[in-house]
Every structure is written in C-alpha cells, then in structure tokens.
mmCIF file of C-alpha atoms in Angstrom:
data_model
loop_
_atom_site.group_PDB
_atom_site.id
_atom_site.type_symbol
_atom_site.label_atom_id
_atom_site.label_comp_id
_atom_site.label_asym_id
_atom_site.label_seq_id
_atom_site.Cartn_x
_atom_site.Cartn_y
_atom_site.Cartn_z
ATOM 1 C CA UNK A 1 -0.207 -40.404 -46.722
ATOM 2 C CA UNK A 2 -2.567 -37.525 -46.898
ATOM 3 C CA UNK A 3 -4.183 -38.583 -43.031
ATOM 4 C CA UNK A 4 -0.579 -38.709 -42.144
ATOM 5 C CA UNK A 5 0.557 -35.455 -43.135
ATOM 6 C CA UNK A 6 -2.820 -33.952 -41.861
ATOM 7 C CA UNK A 7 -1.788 -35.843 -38.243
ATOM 8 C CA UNK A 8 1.752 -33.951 -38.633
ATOM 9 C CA UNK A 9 0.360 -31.415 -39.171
ATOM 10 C CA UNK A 10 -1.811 -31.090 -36.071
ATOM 11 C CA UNK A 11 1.030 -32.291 -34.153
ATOM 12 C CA UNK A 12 3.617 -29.623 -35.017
ATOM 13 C CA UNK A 13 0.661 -27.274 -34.569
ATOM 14 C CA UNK A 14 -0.225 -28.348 -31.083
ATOM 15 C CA UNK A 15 3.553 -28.176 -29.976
ATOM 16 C CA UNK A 16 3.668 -24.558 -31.182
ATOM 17 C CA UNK A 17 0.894 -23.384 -29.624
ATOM 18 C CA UNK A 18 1.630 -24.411 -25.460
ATOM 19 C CA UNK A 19 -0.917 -23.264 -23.018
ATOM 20 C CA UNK A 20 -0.004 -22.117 -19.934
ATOM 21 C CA UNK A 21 -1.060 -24.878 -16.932
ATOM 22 C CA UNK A 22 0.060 -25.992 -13.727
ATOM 23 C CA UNK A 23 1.630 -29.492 -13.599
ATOM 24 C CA UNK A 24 -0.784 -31.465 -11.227
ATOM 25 C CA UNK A 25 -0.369 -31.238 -7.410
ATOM 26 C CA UNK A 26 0.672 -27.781 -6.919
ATOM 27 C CA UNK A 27 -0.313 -26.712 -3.368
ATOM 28 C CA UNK A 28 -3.112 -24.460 -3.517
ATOM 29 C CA UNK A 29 -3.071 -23.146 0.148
ATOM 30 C CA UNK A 30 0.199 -21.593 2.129
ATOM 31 C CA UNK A 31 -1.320 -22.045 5.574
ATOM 32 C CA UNK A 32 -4.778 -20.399 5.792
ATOM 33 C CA UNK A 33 -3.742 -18.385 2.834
ATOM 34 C CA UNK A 34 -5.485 -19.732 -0.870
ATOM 35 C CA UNK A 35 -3.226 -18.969 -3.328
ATOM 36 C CA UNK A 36 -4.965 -19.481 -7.136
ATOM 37 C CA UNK A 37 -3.227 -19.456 -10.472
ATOM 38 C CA UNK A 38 -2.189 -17.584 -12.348
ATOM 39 C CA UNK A 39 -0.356 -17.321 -8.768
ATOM 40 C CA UNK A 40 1.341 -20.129 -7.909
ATOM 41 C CA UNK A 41 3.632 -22.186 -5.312
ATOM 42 C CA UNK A 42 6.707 -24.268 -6.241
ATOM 43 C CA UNK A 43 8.832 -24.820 -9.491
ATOM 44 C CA UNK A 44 6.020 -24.081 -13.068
ATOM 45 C CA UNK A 45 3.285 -24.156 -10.862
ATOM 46 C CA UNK A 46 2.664 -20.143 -11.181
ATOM 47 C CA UNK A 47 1.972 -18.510 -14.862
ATOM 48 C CA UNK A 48 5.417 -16.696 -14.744
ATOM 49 C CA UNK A 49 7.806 -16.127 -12.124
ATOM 50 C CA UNK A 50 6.007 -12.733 -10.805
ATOM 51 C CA UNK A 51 3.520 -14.307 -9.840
ATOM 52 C CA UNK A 52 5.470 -17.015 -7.443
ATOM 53 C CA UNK A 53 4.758 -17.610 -4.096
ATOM 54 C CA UNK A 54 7.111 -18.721 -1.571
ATOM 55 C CA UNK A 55 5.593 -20.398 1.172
ATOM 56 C CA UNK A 56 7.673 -20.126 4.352
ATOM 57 C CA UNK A 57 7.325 -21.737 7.790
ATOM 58 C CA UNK A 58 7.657 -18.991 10.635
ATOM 59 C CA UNK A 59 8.831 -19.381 13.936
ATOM 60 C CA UNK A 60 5.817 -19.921 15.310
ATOM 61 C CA UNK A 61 5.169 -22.983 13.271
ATOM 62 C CA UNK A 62 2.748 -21.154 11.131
ATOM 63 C CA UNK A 63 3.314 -20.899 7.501
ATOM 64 C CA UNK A 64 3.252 -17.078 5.237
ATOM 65 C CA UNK A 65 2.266 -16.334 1.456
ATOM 66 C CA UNK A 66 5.872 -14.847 0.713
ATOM 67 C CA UNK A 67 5.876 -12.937 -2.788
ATOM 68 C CA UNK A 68 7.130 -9.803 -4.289
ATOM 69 C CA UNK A 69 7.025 -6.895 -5.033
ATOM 70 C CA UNK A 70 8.812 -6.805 -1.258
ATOM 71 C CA UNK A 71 9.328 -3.261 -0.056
ATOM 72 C CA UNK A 72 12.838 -2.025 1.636
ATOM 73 C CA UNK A 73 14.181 -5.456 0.882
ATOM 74 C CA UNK A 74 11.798 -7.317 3.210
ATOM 75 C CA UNK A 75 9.115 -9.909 2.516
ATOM 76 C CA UNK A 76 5.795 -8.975 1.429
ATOM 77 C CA UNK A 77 3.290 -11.252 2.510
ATOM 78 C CA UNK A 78 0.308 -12.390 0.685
ATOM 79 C CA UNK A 79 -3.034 -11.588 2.463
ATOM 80 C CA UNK A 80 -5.532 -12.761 -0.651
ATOM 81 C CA UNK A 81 -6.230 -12.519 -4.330
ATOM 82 C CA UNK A 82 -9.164 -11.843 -6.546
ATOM 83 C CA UNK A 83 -9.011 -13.186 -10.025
ATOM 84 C CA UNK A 84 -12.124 -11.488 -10.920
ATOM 85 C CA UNK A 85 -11.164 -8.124 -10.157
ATOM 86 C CA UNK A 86 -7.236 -8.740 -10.690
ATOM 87 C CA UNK A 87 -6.174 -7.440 -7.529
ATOM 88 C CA UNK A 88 -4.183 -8.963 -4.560
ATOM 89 C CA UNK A 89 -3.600 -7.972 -1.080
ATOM 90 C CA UNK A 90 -0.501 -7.603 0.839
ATOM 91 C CA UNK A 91 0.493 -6.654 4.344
ATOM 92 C CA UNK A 92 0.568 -2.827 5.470
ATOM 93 C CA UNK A 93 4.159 -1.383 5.490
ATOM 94 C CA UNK A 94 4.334 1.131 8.300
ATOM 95 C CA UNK A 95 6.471 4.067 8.266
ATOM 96 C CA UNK A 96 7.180 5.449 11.848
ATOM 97 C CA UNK A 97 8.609 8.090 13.626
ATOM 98 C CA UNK A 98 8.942 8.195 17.634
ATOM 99 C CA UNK A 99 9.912 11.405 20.562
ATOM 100 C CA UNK A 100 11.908 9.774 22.681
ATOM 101 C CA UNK A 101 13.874 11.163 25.520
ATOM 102 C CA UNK A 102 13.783 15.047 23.867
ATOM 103 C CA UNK A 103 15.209 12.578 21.090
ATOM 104 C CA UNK A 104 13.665 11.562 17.300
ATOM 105 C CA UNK A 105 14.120 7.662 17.047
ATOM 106 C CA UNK A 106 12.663 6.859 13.423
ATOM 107 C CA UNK A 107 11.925 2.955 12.193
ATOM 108 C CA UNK A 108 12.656 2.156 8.494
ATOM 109 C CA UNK A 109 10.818 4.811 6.205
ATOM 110 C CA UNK A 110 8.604 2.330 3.155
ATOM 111 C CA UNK A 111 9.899 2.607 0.238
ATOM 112 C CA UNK A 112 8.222 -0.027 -2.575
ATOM 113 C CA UNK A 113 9.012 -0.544 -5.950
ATOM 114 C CA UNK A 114 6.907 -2.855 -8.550
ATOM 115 C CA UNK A 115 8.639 -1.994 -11.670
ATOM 116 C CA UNK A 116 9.585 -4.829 -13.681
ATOM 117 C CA UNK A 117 6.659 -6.499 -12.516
ATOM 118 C CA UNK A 118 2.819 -6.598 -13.502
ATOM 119 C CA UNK A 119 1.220 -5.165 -10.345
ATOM 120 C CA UNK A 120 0.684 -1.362 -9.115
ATOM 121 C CA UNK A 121 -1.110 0.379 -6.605
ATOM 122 C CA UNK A 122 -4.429 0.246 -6.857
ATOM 123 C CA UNK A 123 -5.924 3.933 -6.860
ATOM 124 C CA UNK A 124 -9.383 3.197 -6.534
ATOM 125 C CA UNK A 125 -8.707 0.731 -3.063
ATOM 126 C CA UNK A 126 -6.034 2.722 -1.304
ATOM 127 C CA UNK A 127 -4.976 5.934 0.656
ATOM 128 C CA UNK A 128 -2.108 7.583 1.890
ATOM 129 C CA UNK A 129 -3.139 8.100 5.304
ATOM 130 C CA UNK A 130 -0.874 9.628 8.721
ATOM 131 C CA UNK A 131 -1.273 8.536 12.337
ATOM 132 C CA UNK A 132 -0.458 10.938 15.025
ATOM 133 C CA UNK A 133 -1.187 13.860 17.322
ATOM 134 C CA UNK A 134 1.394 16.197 15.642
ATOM 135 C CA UNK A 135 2.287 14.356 12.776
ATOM 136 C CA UNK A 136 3.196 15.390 9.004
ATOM 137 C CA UNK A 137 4.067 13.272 6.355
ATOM 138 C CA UNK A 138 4.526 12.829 2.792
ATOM 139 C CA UNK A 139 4.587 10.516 0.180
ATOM 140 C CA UNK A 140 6.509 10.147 -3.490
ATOM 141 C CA UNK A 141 4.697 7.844 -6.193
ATOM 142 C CA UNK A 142 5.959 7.145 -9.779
ATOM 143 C CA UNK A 143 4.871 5.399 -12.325
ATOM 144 C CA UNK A 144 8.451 4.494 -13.283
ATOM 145 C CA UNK A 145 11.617 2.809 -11.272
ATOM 146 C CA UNK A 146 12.770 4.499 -7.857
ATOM 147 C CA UNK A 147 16.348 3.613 -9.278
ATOM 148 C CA UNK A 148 15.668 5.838 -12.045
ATOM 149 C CA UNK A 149 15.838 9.112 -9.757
ATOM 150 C CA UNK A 150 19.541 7.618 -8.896
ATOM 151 C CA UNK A 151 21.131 6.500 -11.930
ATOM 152 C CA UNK A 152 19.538 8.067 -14.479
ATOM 153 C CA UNK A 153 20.843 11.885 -15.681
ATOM 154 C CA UNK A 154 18.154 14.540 -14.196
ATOM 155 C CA UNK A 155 16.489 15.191 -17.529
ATOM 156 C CA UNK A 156 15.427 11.730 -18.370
ATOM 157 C CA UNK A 157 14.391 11.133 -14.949
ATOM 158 C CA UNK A 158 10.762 10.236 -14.536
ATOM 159 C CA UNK A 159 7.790 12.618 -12.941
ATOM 160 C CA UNK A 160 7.092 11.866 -9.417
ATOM 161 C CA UNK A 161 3.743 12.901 -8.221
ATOM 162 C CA UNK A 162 3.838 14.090 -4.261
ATOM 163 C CA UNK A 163 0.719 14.336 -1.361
ATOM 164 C CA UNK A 164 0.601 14.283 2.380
ATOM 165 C CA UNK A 165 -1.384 15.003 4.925
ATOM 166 C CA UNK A 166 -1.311 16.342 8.301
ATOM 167 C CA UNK A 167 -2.954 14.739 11.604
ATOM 168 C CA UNK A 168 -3.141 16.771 14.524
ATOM 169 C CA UNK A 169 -4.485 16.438 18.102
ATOM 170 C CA UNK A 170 -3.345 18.439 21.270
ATOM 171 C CA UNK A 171 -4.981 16.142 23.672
ATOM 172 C CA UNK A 172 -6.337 12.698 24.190
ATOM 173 C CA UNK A 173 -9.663 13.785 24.571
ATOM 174 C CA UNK A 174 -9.543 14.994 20.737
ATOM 175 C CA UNK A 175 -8.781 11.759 19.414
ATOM 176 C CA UNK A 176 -11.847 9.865 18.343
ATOM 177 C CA UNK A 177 -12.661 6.225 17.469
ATOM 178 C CA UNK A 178 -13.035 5.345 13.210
ATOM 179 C CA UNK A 179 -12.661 9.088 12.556
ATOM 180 C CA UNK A 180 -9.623 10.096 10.017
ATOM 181 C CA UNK A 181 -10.866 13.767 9.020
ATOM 182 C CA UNK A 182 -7.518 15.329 10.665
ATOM 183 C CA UNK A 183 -7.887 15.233 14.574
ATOM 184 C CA UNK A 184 -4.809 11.825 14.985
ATOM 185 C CA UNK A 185 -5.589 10.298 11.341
ATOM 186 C CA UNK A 186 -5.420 11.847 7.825
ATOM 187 C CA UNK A 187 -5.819 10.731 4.474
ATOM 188 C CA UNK A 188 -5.415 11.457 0.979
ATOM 189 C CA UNK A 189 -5.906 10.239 -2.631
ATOM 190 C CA UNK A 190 -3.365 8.708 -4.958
ATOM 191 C CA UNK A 191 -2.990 8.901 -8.342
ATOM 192 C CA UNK A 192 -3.587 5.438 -11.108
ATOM 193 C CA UNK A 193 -1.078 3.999 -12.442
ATOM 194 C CA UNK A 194 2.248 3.971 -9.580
ATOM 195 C CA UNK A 195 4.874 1.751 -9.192
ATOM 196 C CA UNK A 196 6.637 2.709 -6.718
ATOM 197 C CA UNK A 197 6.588 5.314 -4.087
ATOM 198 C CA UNK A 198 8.868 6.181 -0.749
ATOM 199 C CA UNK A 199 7.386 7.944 2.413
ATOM 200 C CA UNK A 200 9.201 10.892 4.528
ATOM 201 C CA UNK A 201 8.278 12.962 7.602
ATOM 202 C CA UNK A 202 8.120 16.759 8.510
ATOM 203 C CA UNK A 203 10.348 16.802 11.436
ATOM 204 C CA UNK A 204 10.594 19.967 12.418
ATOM 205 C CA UNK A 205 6.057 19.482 13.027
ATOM 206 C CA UNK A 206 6.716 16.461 15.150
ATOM 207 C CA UNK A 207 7.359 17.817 18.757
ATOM 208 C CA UNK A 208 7.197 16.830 22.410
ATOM 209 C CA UNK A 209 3.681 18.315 23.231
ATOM 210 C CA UNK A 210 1.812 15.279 22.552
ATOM 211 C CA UNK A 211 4.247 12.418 23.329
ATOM 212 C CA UNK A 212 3.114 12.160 26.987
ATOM 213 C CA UNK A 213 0.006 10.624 25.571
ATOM 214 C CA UNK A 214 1.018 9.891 21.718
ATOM 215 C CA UNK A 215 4.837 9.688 21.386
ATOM 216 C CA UNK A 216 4.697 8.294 17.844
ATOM 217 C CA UNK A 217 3.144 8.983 14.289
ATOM 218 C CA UNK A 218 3.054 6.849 11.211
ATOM 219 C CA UNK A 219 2.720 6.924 7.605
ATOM 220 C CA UNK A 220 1.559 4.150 5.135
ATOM 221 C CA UNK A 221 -0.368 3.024 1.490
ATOM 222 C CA UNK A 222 -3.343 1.021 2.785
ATOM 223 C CA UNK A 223 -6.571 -0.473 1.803
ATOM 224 C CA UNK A 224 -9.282 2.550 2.162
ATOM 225 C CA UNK A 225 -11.268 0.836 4.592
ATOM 226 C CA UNK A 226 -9.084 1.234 7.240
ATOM 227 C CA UNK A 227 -10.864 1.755 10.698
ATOM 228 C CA UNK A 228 -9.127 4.297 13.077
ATOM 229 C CA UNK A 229 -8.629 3.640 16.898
ATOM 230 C CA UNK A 230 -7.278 6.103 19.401
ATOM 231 C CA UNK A 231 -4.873 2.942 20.594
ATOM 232 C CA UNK A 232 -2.699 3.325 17.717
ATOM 233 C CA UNK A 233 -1.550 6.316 19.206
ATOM 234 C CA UNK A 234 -2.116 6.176 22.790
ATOM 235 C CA UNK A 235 -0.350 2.351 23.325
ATOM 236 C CA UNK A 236 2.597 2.308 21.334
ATOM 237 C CA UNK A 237 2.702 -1.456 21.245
ATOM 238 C CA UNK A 238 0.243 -1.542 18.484
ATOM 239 C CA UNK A 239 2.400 -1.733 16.277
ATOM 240 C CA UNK A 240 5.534 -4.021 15.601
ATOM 241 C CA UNK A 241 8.267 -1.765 14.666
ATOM 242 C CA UNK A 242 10.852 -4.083 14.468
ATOM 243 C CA UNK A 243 9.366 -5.695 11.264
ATOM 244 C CA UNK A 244 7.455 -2.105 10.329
ATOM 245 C CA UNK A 245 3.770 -4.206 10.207
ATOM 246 C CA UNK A 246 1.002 -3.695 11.933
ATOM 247 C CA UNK A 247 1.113 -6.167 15.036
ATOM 248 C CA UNK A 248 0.004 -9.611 14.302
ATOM 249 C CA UNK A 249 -3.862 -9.168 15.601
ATOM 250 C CA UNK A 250 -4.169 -6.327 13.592
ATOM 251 C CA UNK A 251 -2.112 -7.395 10.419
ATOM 252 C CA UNK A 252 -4.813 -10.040 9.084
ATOM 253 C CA UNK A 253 -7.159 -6.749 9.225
ATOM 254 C CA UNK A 254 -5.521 -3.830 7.268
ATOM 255 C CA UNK A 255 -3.826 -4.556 3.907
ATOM 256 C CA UNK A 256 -2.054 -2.893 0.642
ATOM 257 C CA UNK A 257 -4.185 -3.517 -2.750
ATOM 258 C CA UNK A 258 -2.423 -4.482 -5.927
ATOM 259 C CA UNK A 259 -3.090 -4.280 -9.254
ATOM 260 C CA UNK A 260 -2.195 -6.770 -11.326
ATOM 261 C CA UNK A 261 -2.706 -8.054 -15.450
ATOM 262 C CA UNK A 262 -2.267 -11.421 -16.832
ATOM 263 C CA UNK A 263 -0.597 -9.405 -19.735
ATOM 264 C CA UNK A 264 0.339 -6.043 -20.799
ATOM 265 C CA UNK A 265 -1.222 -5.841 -24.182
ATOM 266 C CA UNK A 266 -5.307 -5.426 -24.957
ATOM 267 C CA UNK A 267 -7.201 -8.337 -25.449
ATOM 268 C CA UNK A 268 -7.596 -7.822 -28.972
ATOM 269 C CA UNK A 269 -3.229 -8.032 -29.277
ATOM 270 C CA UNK A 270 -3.511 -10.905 -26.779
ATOM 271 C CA UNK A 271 -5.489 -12.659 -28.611
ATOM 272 C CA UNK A 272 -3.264 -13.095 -31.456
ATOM 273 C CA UNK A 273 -0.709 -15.165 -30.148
ATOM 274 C CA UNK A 274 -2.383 -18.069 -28.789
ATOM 275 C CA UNK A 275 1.266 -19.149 -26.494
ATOM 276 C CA UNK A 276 0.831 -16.892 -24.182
ATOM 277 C CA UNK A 277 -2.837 -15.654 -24.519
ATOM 278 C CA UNK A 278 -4.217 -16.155 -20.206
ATOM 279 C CA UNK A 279 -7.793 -16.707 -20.833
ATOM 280 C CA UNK A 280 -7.346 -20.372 -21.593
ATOM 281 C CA UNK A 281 -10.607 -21.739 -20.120
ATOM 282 C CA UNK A 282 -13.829 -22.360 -22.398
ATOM 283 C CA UNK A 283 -17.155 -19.687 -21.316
ATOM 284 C CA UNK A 284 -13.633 -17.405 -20.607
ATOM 285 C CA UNK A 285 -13.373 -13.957 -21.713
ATOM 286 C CA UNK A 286 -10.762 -11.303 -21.785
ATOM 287 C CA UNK A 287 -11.270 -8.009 -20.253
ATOM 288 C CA UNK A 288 -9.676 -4.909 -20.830
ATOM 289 C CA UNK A 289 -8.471 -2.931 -17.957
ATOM 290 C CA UNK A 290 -10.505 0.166 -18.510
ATOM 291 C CA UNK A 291 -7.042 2.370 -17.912
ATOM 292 C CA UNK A 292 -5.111 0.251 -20.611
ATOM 293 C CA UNK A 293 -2.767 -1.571 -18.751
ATOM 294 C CA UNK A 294 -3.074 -5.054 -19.668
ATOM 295 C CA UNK A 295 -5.922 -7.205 -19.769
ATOM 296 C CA UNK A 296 -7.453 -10.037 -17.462
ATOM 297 C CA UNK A 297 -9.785 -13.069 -17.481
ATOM 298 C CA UNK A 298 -13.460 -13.604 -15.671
ATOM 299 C CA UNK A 299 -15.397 -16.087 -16.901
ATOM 300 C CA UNK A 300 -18.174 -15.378 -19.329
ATOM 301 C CA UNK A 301 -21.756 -14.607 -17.325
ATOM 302 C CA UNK A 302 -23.313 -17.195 -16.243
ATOM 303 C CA UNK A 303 -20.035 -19.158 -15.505
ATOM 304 C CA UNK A 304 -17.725 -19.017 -12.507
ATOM 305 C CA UNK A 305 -14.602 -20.585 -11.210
ATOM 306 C CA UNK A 306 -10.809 -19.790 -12.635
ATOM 307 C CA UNK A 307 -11.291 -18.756 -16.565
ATOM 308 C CA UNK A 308 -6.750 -18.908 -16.585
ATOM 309 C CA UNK A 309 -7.233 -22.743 -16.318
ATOM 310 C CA UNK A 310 -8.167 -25.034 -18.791
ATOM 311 C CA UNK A 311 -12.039 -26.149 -18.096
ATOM 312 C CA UNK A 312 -12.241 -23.582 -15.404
ATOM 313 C CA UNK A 313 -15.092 -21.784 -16.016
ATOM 314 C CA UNK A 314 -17.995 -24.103 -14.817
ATOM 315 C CA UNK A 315 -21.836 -23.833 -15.151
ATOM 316 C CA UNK A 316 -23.713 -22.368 -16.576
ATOM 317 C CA UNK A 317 -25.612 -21.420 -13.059
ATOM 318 C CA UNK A 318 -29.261 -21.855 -13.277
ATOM 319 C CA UNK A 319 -31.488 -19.878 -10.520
ATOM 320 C CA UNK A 320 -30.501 -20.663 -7.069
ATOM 321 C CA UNK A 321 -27.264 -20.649 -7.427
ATOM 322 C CA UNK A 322 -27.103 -24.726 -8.570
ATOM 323 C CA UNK A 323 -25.456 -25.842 -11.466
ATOM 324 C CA UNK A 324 -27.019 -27.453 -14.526
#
C-alpha cells in the first residue's frame, strides 16, 4: 500500500508539473530559414503562441519565416534567431518619401508595435538611420502600446521618447560609399526598452534640388551594421516600395534586431514554478537579462546546443572542439 501511494504520489506530481516540449516532427526549417524552439512551426510545436511561425509559400515557389510582431498590418518575416543571445532578426521596414513631378508621393510610413508580446527593439544592435540628399526624418519610440496615445485620456498616456536625423547632399559627387556621418545617410541612437515606435518626415526640408539625381529619401530601425551605397539614392529601384522592404537582393542583407525573453520574471521567480520555468535542459542555466526584463536560457559552459529542450545541452566539449 505504502509503494502504491508513494507511485500516486509521483504520478499526480509529474502531471502537475508539465514541461514545455515540442511534440516530435515539428519542421525545423521554413525554406532556408532555421527556425529553433522556443520558436516554433505548426499547432504546440512553439513554447507559446508569440513565438509561432507561419511558414508561407510565395509566389515564387519559395517559402518565408512569417511571424509577428508585423508592422502596419503586414508580415514580418523571420531572417534568424539566436538562442544564446535571445535576439531574432526580421526584415527592414522602409519608410519612404519621393519628389515627383513638383509633387510629394509618400509610401506607407512604419509604424511597429510589440506590446503584448515578449520582444523589443534591441538598443544595443540597432539605429534610426535616414537616406537621402535633402532628407529629414523622425522617429517616435515607447515603451508602451501605440493604441495607448489614441484611446487612452492624455494624462495616462505613456512617454514617447523622439530622435531624427538629417542627411544632406547637394550633389552626387558628395555622396560616398559605406559612409553615414550626414552627407546622404544619418544615424542615431535609440533608447532600451521600446515597443513600439512610428516614423514621420520633415516635408517642408525635402525639395526638388536633389531629385534630378536622388528623388527619394527613407527612414527605418535597422541592424547597426548597415553598409551605405550611393545606389540607394541615385537608382530608385533599390528599393521595393510596393511592399516597403528593401529589394529582394538586398533584403537577406539588412535586418531589424529583436529582443526577446523566455519569461518576464528573474530567474530566481522563474524558478519557482517548475510549469512554466524555460530552462528545461540538464548543464542549462537561466540568465538574467542585465536590464530586468525577463530572463533566458544558454547552456551551462562547457555545454552547447538548445538548453529550452529537454537533453539539449550536450557535451561537455573537451579541447578541439570534440565531444567527450
């Protein structure tokens, strides 16, 4: 009776206490893309529904990494992720603004929102940066909902933090390749911790003196190491405006960084409840994001592979890089 009870008791135990897996043969690639849990693709296969991935065939025949967050209703698609670091990548949303025919004929302005979700903009891996020979620009970040600045009565509304820059060039020959100090590319810092941000242009700056060599300027969050070319301004087919992304050669090169935790409380919280604690794996260990916004998993030194799986850590590595 006693080994009985004892057997109950483990039982009931184990059914309290559910880790967090993927059933067995969830895809682990959309196309060329690798998509690793906690990330997922099809029904349970992610650890929670912000971090599904849709994978969607294209017209082409190719197939895209669709996820949120998505920005002016469109699809964001997924570029990579780092479980280590806790970070994803997403195609560049392009803000635009052309002089046409003594005319202004502006594309979709970005506008992003990742509240209700557990990414944000990484501050560390991305700048606000302008394209253009006479082009000024701004950008709105928050750390709370966009919606908020509409619904909400003015004096709960949240703080928004504003930058910009200014790129200016009054001839070709003043444009210069990888250089974004000002002459047809600017950039600026952003601030930890946003959620969601919208872009705008000065256009009363934006004239007809440049546009018979640079008719357009843009404005966009992307990855820091972002190389500048003069044919971003001087061939406006560079970009694709009809789906605001860079063109398809250039989109597997630039990207947005995300943010992202496996939960919102520390590691020493997570910890205590062992259904949803994400660092499952044994030679796992949780790690604190050093701005308190969650925690995530790496495996323990020594160890690599995916500490959110059970038995995903592997090693320990011995020198040369072989395992023992």
């Amino acid at each position: 009776m006693a080994i009985l009870f004892f057997f109950m008791l483990l039982l009931s135990f184990s059914v309290a206490q559910p880790i967090f897996q993927p059933p067995a043969g969830c895809p682990t690639h959309c196309g060329d893309t690798e998509v690793t849990y906690p990330f997922g693709i099809g029904k349970n296969c992610s650890r929670s529904e912000e971090f599904d991935i849709l994978c969607n065939k294209t017209i082409d025949g190719s197939y895209k990494a669709i996820s949120l967050p998505a920005s002016n209703g469109s699809e964001s698609v997924l570029q990579s992720i780092s479980v280590s670091q806790g970070q994803a990548r997403f195609e560049v949303v392009v803000s635009w603004l052309c002089h046409i025919n003594s005319s202004f004929n502006r594309g979709s302005l970005s506008t992003v929102d990742l509240t209700e979700s557990p990414f944000w903009l990484s501050n560390t891996e991305n700048r606000f940066m302008v394209l253009g020979s006479e082009t000024s620009a701004y950008v709105r970040l928050t750390s709370k909902s966009i919606w908020d600045t509409i619904f909400n009565p003015p004096r709960s509304r949240p703080i928004w933090y504003e930058t910009g820059c200014t790129s200016v060039s009054l001839s070709e020959q003043g444009l210069v390749n990888g250089s974004c100090s000002g002459m047809g590319c600017c950039q600026t810092a952003i601030p930890f911790g946003m959620r969601g941000y919208d872009i705008t242009f000065d256009f009363r700056f934006h004239s007809s003196n440049t546009s018979s060599f640079s008719p357009c300027g843009y404005a966009m969050l992307i990855e820091k190491n972002f190389k500048f070319s003069t044919t971003y301004l001087t061939k406006t087919d560079s970009f694709n405006k009809d789906a605001n992304t860079f063109s398809a050669k250039d989109a597997k090169k630039f990207s947005v960084v995300f943010d992202w935790v496996a939960g919102n409380e520390t590691c020493k919280i997570a910890k205590q409840n062992r259904t949803h604690y994400a660092c499952v794996s044994t030679n796992s260990q949780c790690v604190d994001r050093a701005t308190g916004q969650g925690y995530i998993c790496n495996c323990a030194p020594g160890y690599h592979g995916n500490p959110y799986l059970l038995n995903g850590c592997q090693g320990p590595l011995r020198h040369g890089g072989l395992r023992g």
